[in-house]
Short mmCIF file of C-alpha atoms and ligand atoms in Angstrom, two decimals:
data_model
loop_
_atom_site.label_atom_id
_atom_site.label_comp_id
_atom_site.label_asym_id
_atom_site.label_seq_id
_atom_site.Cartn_x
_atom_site.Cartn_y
_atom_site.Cartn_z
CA UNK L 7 -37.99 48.25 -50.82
CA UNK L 8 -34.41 47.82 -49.94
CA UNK L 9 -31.87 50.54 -50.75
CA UNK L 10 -29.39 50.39 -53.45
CA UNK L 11 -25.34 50.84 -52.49
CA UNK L 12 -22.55 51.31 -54.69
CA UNK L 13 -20.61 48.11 -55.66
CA UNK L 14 -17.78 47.24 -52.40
CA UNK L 15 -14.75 49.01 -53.82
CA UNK L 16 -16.59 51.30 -55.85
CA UNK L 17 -16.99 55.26 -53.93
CA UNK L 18 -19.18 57.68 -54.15
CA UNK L 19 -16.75 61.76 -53.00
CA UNK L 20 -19.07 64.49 -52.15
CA UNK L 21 -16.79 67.71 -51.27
CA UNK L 22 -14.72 68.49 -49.25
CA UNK L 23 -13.47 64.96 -50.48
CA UNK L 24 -13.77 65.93 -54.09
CA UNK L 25 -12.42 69.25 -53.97
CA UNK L 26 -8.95 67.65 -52.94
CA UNK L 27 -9.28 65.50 -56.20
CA UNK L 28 -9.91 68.53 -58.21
CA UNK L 29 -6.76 70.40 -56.57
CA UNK L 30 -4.80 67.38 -57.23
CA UNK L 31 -5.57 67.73 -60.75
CA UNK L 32 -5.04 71.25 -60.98
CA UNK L 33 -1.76 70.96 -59.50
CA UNK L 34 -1.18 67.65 -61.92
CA UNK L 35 -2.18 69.82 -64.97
CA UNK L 36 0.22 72.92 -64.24
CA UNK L 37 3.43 71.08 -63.62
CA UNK L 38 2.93 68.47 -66.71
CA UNK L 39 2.31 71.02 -68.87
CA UNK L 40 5.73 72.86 -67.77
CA UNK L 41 7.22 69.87 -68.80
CA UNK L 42 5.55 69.81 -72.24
CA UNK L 43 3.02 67.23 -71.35
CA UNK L 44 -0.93 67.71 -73.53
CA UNK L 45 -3.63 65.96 -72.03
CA UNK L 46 -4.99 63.00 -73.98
CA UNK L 47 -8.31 61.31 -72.93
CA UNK L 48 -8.79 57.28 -73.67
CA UNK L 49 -12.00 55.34 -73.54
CA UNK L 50 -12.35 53.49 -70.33
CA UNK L 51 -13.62 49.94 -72.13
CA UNK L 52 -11.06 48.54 -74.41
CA UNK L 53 -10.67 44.93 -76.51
CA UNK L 54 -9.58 43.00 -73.90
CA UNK L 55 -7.14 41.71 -76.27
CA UNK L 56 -5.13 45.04 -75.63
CA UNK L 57 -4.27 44.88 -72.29
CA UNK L 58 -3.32 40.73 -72.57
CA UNK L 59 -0.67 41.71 -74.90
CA UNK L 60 0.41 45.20 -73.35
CA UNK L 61 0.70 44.01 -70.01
CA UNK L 62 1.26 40.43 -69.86
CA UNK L 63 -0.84 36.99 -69.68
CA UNK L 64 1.43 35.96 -66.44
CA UNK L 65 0.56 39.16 -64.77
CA UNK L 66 -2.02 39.27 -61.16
CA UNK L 67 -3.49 42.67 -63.47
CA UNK L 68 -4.50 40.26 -66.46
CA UNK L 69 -5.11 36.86 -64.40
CA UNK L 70 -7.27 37.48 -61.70
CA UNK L 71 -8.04 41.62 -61.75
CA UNK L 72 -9.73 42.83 -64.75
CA UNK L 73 -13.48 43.54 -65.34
CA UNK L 74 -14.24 41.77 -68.40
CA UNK L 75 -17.48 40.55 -70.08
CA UNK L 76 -18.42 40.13 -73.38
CA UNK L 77 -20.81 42.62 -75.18
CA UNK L 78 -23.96 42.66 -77.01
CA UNK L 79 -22.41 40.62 -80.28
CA UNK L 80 -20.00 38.60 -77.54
CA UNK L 81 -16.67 40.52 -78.25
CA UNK L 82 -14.46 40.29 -74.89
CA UNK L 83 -14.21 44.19 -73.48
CA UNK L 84 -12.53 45.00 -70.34
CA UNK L 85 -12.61 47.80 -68.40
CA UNK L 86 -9.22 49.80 -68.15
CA UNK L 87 -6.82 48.65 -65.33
CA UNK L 88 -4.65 51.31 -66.24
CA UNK L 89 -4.08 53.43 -68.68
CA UNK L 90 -0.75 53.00 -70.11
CA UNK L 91 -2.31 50.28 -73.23
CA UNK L 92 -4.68 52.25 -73.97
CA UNK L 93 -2.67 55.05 -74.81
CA UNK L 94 -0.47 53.07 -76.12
CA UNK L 95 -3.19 51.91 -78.82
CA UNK L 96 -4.27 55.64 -79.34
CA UNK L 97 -0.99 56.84 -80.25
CA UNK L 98 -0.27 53.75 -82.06
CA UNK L 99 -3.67 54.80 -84.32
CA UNK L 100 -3.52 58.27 -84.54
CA UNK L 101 0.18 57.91 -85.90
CA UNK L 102 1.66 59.60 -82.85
CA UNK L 103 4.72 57.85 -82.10
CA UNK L 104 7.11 58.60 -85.02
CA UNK L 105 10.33 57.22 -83.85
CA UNK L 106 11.89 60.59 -84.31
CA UNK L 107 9.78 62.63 -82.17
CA UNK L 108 8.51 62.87 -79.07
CA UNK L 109 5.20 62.36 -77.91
CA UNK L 110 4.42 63.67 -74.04
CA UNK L 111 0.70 63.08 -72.69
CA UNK L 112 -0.90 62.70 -69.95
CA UNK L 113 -4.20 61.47 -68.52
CA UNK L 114 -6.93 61.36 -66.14
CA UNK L 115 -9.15 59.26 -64.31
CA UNK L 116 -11.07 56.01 -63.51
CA UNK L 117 -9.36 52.27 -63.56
CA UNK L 118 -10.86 49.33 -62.75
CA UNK L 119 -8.82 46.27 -60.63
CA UNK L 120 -10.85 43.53 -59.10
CA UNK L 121 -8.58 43.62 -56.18
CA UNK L 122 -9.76 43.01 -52.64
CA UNK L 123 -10.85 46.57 -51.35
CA UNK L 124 -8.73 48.17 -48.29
CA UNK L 125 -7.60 51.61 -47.33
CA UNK L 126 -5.47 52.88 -50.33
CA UNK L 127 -7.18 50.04 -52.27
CA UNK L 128 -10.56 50.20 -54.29
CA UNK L 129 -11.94 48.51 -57.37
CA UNK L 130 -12.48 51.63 -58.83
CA UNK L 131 -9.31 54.09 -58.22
CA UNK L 132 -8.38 56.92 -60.28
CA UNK L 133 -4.91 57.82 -61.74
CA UNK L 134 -2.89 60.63 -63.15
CA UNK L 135 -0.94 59.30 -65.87
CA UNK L 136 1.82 60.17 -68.20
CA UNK L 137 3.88 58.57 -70.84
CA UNK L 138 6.53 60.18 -73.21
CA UNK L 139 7.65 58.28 -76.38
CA UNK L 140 10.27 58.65 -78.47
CA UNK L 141 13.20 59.60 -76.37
CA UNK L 142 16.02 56.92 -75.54
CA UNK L 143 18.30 58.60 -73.58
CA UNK L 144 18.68 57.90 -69.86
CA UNK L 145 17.98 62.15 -69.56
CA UNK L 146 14.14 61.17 -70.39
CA UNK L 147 14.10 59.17 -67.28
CA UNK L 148 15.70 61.54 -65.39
CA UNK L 149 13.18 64.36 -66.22
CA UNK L 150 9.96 61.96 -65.73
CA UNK L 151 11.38 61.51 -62.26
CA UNK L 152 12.09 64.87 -61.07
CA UNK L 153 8.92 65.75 -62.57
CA UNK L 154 7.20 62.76 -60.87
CA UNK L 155 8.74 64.06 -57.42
CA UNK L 156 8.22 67.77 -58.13
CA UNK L 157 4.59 67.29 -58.37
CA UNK L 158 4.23 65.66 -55.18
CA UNK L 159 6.33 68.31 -53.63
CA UNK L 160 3.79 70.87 -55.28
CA UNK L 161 0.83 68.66 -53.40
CA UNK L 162 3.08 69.67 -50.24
CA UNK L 163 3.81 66.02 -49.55
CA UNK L 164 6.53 64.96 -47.30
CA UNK L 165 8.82 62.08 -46.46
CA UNK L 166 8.63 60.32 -49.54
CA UNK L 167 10.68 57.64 -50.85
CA UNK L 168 11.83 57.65 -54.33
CA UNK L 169 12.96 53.67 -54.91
CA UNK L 170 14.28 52.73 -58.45
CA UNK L 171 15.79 50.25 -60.00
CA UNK L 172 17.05 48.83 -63.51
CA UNK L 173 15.37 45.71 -64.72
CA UNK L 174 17.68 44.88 -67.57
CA UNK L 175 16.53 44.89 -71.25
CA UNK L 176 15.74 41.70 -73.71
CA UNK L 177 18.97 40.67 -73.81
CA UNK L 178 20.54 40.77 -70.18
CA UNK L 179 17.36 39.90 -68.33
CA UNK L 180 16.63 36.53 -69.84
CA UNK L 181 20.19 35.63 -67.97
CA UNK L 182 18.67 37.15 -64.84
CA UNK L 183 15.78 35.74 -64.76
CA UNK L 184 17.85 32.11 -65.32
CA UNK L 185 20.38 32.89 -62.30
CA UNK L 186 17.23 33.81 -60.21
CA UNK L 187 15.40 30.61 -61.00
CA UNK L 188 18.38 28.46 -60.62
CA UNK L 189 18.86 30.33 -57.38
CA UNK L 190 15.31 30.41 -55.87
CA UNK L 191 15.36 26.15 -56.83
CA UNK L 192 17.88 26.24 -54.76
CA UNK L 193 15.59 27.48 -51.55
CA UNK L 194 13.72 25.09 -49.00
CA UNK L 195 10.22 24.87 -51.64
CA UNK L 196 7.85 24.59 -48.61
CA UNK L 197 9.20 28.22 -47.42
CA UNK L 198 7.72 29.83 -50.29
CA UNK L 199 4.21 30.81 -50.37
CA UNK L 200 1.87 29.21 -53.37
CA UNK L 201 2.08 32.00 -55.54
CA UNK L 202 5.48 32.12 -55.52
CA UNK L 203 5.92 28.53 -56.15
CA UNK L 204 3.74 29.10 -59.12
CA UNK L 205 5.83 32.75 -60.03
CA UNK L 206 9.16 31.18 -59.77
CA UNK L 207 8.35 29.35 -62.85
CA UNK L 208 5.88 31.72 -64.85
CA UNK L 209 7.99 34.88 -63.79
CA UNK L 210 10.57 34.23 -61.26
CA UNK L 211 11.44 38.28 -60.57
CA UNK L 212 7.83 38.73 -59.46
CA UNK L 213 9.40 36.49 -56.22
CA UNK L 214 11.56 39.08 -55.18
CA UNK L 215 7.88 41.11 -55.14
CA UNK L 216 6.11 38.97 -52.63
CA UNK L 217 4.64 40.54 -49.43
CA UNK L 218 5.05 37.75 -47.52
CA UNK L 219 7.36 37.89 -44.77
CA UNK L 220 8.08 34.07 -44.95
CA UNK L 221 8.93 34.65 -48.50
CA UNK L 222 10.69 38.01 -48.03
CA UNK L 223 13.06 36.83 -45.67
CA UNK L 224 13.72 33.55 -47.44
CA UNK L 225 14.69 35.49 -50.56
CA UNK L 226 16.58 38.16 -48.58
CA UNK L 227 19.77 37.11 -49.92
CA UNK L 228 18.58 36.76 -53.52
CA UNK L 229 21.48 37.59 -56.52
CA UNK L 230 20.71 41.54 -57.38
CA UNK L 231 19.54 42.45 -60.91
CA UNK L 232 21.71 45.33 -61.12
CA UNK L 233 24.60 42.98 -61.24
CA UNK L 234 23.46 41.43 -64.35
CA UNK L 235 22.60 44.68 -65.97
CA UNK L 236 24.74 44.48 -69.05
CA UNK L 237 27.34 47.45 -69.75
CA UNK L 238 24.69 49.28 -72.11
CA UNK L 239 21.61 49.53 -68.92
CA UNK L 240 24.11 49.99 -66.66
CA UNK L 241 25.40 53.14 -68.36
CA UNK L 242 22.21 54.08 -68.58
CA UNK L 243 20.96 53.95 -65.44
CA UNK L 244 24.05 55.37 -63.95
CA UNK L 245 23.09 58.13 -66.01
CA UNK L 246 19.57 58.47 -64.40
CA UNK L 247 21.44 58.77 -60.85
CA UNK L 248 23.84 61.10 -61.96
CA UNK L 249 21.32 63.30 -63.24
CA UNK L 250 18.86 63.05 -60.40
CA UNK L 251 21.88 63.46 -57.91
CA UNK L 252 22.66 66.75 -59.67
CA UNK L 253 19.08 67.86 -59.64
CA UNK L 254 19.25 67.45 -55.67
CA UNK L 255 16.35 64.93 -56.00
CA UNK L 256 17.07 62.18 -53.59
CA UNK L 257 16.21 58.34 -54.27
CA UNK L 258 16.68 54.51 -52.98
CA UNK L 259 18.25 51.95 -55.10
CA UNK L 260 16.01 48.88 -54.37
CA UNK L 261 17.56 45.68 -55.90
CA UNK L 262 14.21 43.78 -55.48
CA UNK L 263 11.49 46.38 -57.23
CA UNK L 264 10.33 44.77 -60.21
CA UNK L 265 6.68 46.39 -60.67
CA UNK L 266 3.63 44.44 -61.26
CA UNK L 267 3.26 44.99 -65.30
CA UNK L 268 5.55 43.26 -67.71
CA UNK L 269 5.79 45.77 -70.09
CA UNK L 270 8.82 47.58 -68.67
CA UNK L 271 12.51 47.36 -69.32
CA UNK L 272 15.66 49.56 -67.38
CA UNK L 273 14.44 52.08 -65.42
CA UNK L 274 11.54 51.04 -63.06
CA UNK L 275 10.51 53.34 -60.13
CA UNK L 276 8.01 53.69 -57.16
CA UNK L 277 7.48 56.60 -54.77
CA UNK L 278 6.35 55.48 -51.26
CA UNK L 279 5.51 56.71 -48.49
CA UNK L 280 4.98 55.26 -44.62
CA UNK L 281 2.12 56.86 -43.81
CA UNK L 282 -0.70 55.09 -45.23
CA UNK L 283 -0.30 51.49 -44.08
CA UNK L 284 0.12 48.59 -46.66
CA UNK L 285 -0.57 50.31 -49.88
CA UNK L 286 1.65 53.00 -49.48
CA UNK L 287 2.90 53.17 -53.03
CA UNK L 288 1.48 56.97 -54.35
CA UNK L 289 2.95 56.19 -57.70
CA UNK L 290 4.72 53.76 -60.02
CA UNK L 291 6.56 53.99 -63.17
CA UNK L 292 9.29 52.81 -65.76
CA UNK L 293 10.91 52.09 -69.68
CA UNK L 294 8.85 49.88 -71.91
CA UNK L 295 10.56 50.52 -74.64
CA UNK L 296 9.52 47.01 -76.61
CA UNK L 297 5.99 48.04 -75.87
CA UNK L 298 4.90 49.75 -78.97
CA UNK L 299 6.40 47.37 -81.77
CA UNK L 300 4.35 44.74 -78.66
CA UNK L 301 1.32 46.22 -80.29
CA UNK L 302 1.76 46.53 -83.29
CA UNK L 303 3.29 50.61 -83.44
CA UNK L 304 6.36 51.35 -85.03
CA UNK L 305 9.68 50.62 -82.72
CA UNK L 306 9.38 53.31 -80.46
CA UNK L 307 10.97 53.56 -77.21
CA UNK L 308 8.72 55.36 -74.60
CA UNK L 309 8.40 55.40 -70.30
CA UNK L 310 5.91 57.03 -68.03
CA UNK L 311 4.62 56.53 -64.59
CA UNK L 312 0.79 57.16 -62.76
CA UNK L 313 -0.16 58.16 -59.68
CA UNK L 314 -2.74 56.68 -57.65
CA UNK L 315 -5.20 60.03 -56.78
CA UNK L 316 -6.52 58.47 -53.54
CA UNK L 317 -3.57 57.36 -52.14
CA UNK L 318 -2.57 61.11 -52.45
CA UNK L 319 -5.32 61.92 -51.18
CA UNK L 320 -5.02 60.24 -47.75
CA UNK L 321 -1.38 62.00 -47.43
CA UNK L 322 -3.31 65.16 -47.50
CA UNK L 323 -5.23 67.32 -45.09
CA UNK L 324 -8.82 68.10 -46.01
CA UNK L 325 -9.73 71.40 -48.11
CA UNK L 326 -11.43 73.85 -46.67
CA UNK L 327 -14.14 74.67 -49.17
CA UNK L 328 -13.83 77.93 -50.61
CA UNK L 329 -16.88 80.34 -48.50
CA UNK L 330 -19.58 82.00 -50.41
CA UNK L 331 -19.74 85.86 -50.73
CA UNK L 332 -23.46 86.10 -49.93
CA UNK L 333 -26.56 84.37 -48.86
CA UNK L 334 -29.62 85.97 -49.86
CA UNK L 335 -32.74 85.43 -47.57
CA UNK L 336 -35.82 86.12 -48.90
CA UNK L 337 -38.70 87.24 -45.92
CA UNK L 338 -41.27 88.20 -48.18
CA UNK L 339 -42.82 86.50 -51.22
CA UNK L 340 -43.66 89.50 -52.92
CA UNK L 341 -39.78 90.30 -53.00
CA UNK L 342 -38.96 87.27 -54.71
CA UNK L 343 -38.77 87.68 -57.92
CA UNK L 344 -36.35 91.35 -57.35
CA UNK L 345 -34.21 89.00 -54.97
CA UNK L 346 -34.24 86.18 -57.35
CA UNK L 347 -33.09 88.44 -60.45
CA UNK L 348 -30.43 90.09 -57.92
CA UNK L 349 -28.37 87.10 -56.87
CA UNK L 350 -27.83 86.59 -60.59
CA UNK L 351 -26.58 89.42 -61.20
CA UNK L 352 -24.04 89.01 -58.49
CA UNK L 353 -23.26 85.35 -59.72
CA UNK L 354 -22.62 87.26 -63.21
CA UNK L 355 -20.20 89.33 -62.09
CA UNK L 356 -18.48 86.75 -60.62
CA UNK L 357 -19.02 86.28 -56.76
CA UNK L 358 -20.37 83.02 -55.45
CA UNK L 359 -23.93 82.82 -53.46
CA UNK L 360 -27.07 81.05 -52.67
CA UNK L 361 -30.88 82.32 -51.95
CA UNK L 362 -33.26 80.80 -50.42
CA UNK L 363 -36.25 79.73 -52.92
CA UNK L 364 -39.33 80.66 -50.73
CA UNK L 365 -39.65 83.05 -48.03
CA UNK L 366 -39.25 82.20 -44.60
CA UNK L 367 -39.05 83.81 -41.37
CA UNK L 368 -35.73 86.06 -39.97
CA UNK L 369 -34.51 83.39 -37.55
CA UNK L 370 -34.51 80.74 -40.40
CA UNK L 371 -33.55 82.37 -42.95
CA UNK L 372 -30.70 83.51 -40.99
CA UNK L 373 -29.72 79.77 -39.83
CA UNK L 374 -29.66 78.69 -43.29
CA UNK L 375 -27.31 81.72 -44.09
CA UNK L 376 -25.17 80.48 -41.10
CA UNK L 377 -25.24 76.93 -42.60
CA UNK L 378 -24.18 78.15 -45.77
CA UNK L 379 -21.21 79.42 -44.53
CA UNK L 380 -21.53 82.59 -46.30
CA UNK L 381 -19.75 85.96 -45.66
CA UNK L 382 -23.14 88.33 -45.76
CA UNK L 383 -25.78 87.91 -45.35
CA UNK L 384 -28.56 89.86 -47.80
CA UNK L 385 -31.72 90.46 -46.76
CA UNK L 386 -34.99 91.11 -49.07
CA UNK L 387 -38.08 91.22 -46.48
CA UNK L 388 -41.55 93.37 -46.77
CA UNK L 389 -39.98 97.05 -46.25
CA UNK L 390 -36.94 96.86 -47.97
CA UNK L 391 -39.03 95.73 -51.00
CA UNK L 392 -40.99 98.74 -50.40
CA UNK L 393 -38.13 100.76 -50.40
CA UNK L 394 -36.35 99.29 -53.17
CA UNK L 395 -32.96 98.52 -50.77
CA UNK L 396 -31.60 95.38 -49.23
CA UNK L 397 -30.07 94.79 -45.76
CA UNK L 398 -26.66 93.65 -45.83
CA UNK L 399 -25.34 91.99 -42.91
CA UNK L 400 -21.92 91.15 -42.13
CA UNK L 401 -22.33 87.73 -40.64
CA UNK L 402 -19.08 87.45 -38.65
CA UNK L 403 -19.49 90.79 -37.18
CA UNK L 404 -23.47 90.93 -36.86
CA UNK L 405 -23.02 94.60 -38.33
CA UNK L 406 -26.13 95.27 -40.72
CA UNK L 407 -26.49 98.15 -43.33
CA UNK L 408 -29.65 99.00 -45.70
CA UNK L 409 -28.21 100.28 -48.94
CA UNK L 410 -30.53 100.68 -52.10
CA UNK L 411 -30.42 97.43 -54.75
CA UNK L 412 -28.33 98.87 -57.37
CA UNK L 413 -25.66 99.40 -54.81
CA UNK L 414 -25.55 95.53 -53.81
CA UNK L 415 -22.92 94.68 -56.14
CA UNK L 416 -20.63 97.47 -56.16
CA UNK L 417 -20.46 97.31 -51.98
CA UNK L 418 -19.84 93.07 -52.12
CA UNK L 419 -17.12 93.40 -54.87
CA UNK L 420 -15.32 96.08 -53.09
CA UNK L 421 -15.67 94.07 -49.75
CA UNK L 422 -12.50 92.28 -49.21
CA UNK L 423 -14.06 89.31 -49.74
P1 HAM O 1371 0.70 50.55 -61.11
O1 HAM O 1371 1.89 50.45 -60.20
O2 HAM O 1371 -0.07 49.32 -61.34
O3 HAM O 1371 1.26 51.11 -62.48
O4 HAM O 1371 -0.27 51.67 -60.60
C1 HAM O 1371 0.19 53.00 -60.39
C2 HAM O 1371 -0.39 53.55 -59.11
O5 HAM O 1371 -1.82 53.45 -59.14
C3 HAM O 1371 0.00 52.78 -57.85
O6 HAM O 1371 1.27 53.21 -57.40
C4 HAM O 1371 -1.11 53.20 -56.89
O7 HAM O 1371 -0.83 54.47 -56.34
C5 HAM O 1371 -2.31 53.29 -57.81
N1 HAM O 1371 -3.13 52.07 -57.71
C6 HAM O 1371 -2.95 50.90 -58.34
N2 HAM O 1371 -3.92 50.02 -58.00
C7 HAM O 1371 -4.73 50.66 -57.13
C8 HAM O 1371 -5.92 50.31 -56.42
N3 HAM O 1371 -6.50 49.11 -56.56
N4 HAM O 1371 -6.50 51.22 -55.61
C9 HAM O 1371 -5.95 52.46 -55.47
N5 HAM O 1371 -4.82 52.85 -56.13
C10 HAM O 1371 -4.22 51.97 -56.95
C11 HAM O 1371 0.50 51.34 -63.58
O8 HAM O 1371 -0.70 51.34 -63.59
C12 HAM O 1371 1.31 51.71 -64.79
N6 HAM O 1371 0.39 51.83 -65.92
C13 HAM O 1371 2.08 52.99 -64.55
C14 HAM O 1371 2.87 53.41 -65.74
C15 HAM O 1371 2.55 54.40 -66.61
N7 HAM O 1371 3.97 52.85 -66.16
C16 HAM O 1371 4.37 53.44 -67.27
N8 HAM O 1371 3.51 54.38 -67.54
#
């Protein structure tokens, strides 16, 4: 019978691989919640319905990257891309986005992209995100960035590049978007790659996006958004800079970041770094302050940002795994049972250890205690069940000392383990 995989793009993390995960997360958790952040967990299947209105028909997320399938009575579920809609539709339900307070949550975990699988890029890819509604002022997206980039400091990475921009709101960027289109018309057509033929009249900005060197360079020259901001998103965004200048928390204005979901408005932002090849974006964010009232909430203004968890991941090195206290080798059935009802006792009072469920001889037992990594080493063969003691041995220094049971967990907790 042939063996059965996981689906391409889809990965299975035994540790040490998923102990980095779970530091990133512990890191995540302590710095969001410094910045008054709750954790809020979302389904991961949503009415497909959702995430066509919250971020955008014309998009590549909503076109040709969702997992969606109809259900048992033929209503059209998708998996979550990402997890800005959907959180968006809980707060929006659960009456959490007054328009005179301020909502700050963040979440956790799996999103789903039908994208075509390379390093920094899976199907299934997990994200830390947060969003904050309610607040207008340009000092909200000042604090989601320093927070953003204090995190990532936290995970001890380096030689990142904060790049934002302003995309305009609903009434300077239609004029944008017109200059651009008049302007990219204006280029040699066959330069431009398909999709960008096609963009340039769905959603010209997503253009200025296009990895395609042909296209890049072509475009180079482009007009700059920020020079169509009108006087309001321009204030505001010089705002942003002034604030992040006077936090000390360097960034990149990049004219031609425009972010692959509709939904946002002003203040758009990646952090990217150089050392992961192609998909080198750790983490994207932005306003979407029309988003709400989008679907259906009350007009509430709101930004927020995720991180992708394995693209941090490959920016840092692996974790050593944390190294048992003991290993308990049994030699001698008939001491089973004592060392079986000993190693919980230990684990009770808090140390970390493993026994070996049948007896087996010295040598063995005493690989598998090597292969386990563990500090000592406790022995349990035919005399010291006689005697009622244990053998400890110290398995860097090869020192070994019978001491009676009882005593067990009084020497390992005062070991400087
Ligand atoms: P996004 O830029 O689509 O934004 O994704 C955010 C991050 O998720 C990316 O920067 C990247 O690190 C990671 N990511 C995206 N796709 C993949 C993939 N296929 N494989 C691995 N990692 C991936 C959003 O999702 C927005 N919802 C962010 C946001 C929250 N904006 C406002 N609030």
């Amino acid at each position: 019978m042939s063996t059965l995989t996981a689906i391409k793009g889809f990965e299975d993390r035994f540790s040490p691989e998923s102990d980095t995960f779970t530091y990133i997360e512990r890191v995540a958790r302590e710095i969001f919640f410094r910045y008054g952040y709750t954790e809020l967990r979302t389904p991961v299947l949503e009415h497909t319905e959702l995430f066509c209105r919250g971020i955008g028909t014309e998009t590549d997320v909503v076109q040709k990257e969702m997992y969606t399938f109809p259900d048992r009575k033929g209503r059209s579920l998708t998996m979550r891309p990402e997890a800005t809609a959907g959180v968006m539709r809980a707060c929006i339900e659960h009456g959490r986005c007054a328009p005179d307070a301020v909502t700050k949550v963040f979440t956790t975990g799996p999103m789903f992209r039908y994208e075509r699988p390379q390093k920094g890029r899976l199907r299934q890819f997990h994200q830390l995100n947060c969003e904050c509604l309610g607040p207008v002022e340009p000092a909200a997206d000042a604090e989601l960035l320093i927070m953003a980039m204090r995190f990532l400091t936290a995970l001890d990475l380096k030689d990142l590049s904060l790049q934002v921009n302003s995309l305009g709101c609903p009434s300077c960027r239609p004029v944008y978007r017109e200059r651009l289109h008049q302007w990219l018309c204006s280029l040699p057509q066959d330069g431009l790659c398909e999709d960008c033929r096609r963009r340039m009249e769905t959603n010209p900005l997503r253009v200025l996006d296009c990895k395609v060197p042909g296209c890049k360079e072509l475009t180079a020259d482009a007009p700059h958004i920020l020079d169509a901001n009108c006087p309001d998103c321009r204030a505001h965004f010089e705002t942003v800079l002034r604030l992040l200048e006077k936090a000390g928390v360097p960034y990149v204005v990049n004219h031609r970041l425009v972010r692959g979901l509709d939904y946002y408005v002003r203040t758009t932002f990646e952090i990217v770094s150089d050392q992961i090849g192609a998909q080198g974006t750790v983490a994207g964010g932005g306003r979407y302050d029309g988003l709400i009232s989008q679907l259906g909430g009350p007009a509430t203004p709101g930004l927020g940002f995720a991180c992708g968890m394995e693209r941090l991941a490959l920016l840092m090195p692996e974790r050593t795994p944390a190294r048992p206290d003991f290993y308990m080798a049994v030699l001698d059935e008939a001491a089973r049972d004592d060392a079986f009802l000993l190693v919980q006792k230990l684990r009770d009072a808090g140390l970390t250890g493993e026994m070996g469920f049948t007896a087996r001889s010295m040598k063995s037992s005493m690989r598998q205690a090597g292969k386990s990594g563990a500090r000592y080493a406790l022995i349990l063969g035919t005399d010291e069940f006689a005697a009622g003691t244990v053998t400890l041995k110290d398995m860097d220094s090869g020192e070994q000392t019978s001491l009676p049971q009882p005593e067990v967990l009084s020497r390992l907790s005062g070991a400087s383990l």
